[in-house]
Amino acid sequence: MAAGARRGSPLTPEEIYATALRLVNEGGVEALSMRKLAAALDVNPMSLYHHVESKTALIDQICLTMAERLEIPVMDGAPWQERLRALGHAYRRLATTYPALWSYVHTHPELVAAREGGLWDVFLPILRAAGVPEDELLRTADVLHAFVTGLLINQQNGHIGSDRSPEAMDRMFETAIDLILDGLTARHSPAGRAGGGAADEARPAAPR
Amino acid sequence: MAAGARRGSPLTPEEIYATALRLVNEGGVEALSMRKLAAALDVNPMSLYHHVESKTALIDQICLTMAERLEIPVMDGAPWQERLRALGHAYRRLATTYPALWSYVHTHPELVAAREGGLWDVFLPILRAAGVPEDELLRTADVLHAFVTGLLINQQNGHIGSDRSPEAMDRMFETAIDLILDGLTARHSPAGRAGGGAADEARPAAPR
DNA sequence: ACCTGAACACCGTTCAAGT
DNA sequence: ACCTGAACACCGTTCAAGT
């Protein structure tokens, strides 16, 4: 067992990324070590350094592959309320699919490179449709993105609410979207409240 | 140099916590190691374990001492909008005083113990004054707390906005509070928009 | 009671040596 | 070209031994 101690193939980067992503998803980013990753791949730890520059670069890479998996809904005809809600749900789906790595990305400044690419191309037009003036657009987008990010981080950490059933989480997310829709409407198109429809219909009735 | 290799006193827990907090503030939580901490205290690494159960317990403790330093403003007579804004600013001040540890607390589920104690005693009455019905109170509080948390985490990580000047950060935080105030008003006391005053007066005029 | 050295089981990474 | 063992500088923590 000299050149080919490993079973079969010659260790592709894709294989490394996939296994690393699995380890992180199972045990958090702190559960990923080069030595454990090598063990999971049935390989000498040092072999990894032939395909990956460093542990940091590896984490960067799997953050990127995660970001690419954001499935942005296309709803060209729909009113902005529906589109914003759908975008929020898509974003939430990514976060719950990769809870550990997603939280990690959003709390580590050095990973700005992994900003969700296509997200803003869809997000900004929605805010324009909501009546946000151009000179407030970027700031509003940043704030709303931070709001949703914060909610998702808190939900994943169980830092929130006594009731942590999936239904309660869903309700809380809807409450958050509702608050955002109402805030946007009140600030930027107060006349349109009755006519919009989507926001009011989708808001779950409060049990009384 | 046997019993008293260390200069002077017999190593109090307070001294340990203070130094640990300083190290974390200077280099992030990942820069805190028992060995470095011992070096900073001019002590043998193993001596620490006589005063502290483990590194985890130590971090728990300094999170608690940070949480205790939240200076909650008392503004009993003021309208809820002003009180909410002041509370937001107090919270932000804590976050910016301990950026690394604050982010750490809010992304580590096991530290729920460090939830800001008196915060909720002030927060919930404000939301009641804003007209949030009792059966939505906790959920709304959680959502708003998560919103602000998300904004602060993002601001500290530079994950937000191209302009990172202090003024731009301030503006963004005000935008966030404004959005929250407008959302609350629209949802729970739509008639009171003109009369409230505080929210509208405090909102900075958009440069046109 | 308080401290400490050696030791154990982990890390990430370098580098010279192997095929 | 690709892999690898030994080694280095770090970790947190245990434990028996010191004063």
Short mmCIF file of C-alpha atoms in Angstrom, two decimals, chain A residues 22 27 29 34 72 133 135 141 168-169 203:
data_model
loop_
_atom_site.label_atom_id
_atom_site.label_comp_id
_atom_site.label_asym_id
_atom_site.label_seq_id
_atom_site.Cartn_x
_atom_site.Cartn_y
_atom_site.Cartn_z
CA ARG A 22 -21.50 16.49 4.92
CA GLY A 27 -21.52 18.15 13.40
CA VAL A 29 -18.06 23.67 11.37
CA MET A 34 -8.48 18.00 8.08
CA ILE A 72 -34.48 31.72 -6.49
CA PRO A 133 -37.04 55.14 -3.64
CA ASP A 135 -31.67 56.46 -2.80
CA ALA A 141 -32.25 45.83 1.14
CA ALA A 168 -44.32 27.63 15.64
CA MET A 169 -41.22 28.31 13.57
CA ARG A 203 -51.31 36.80 6.85
#
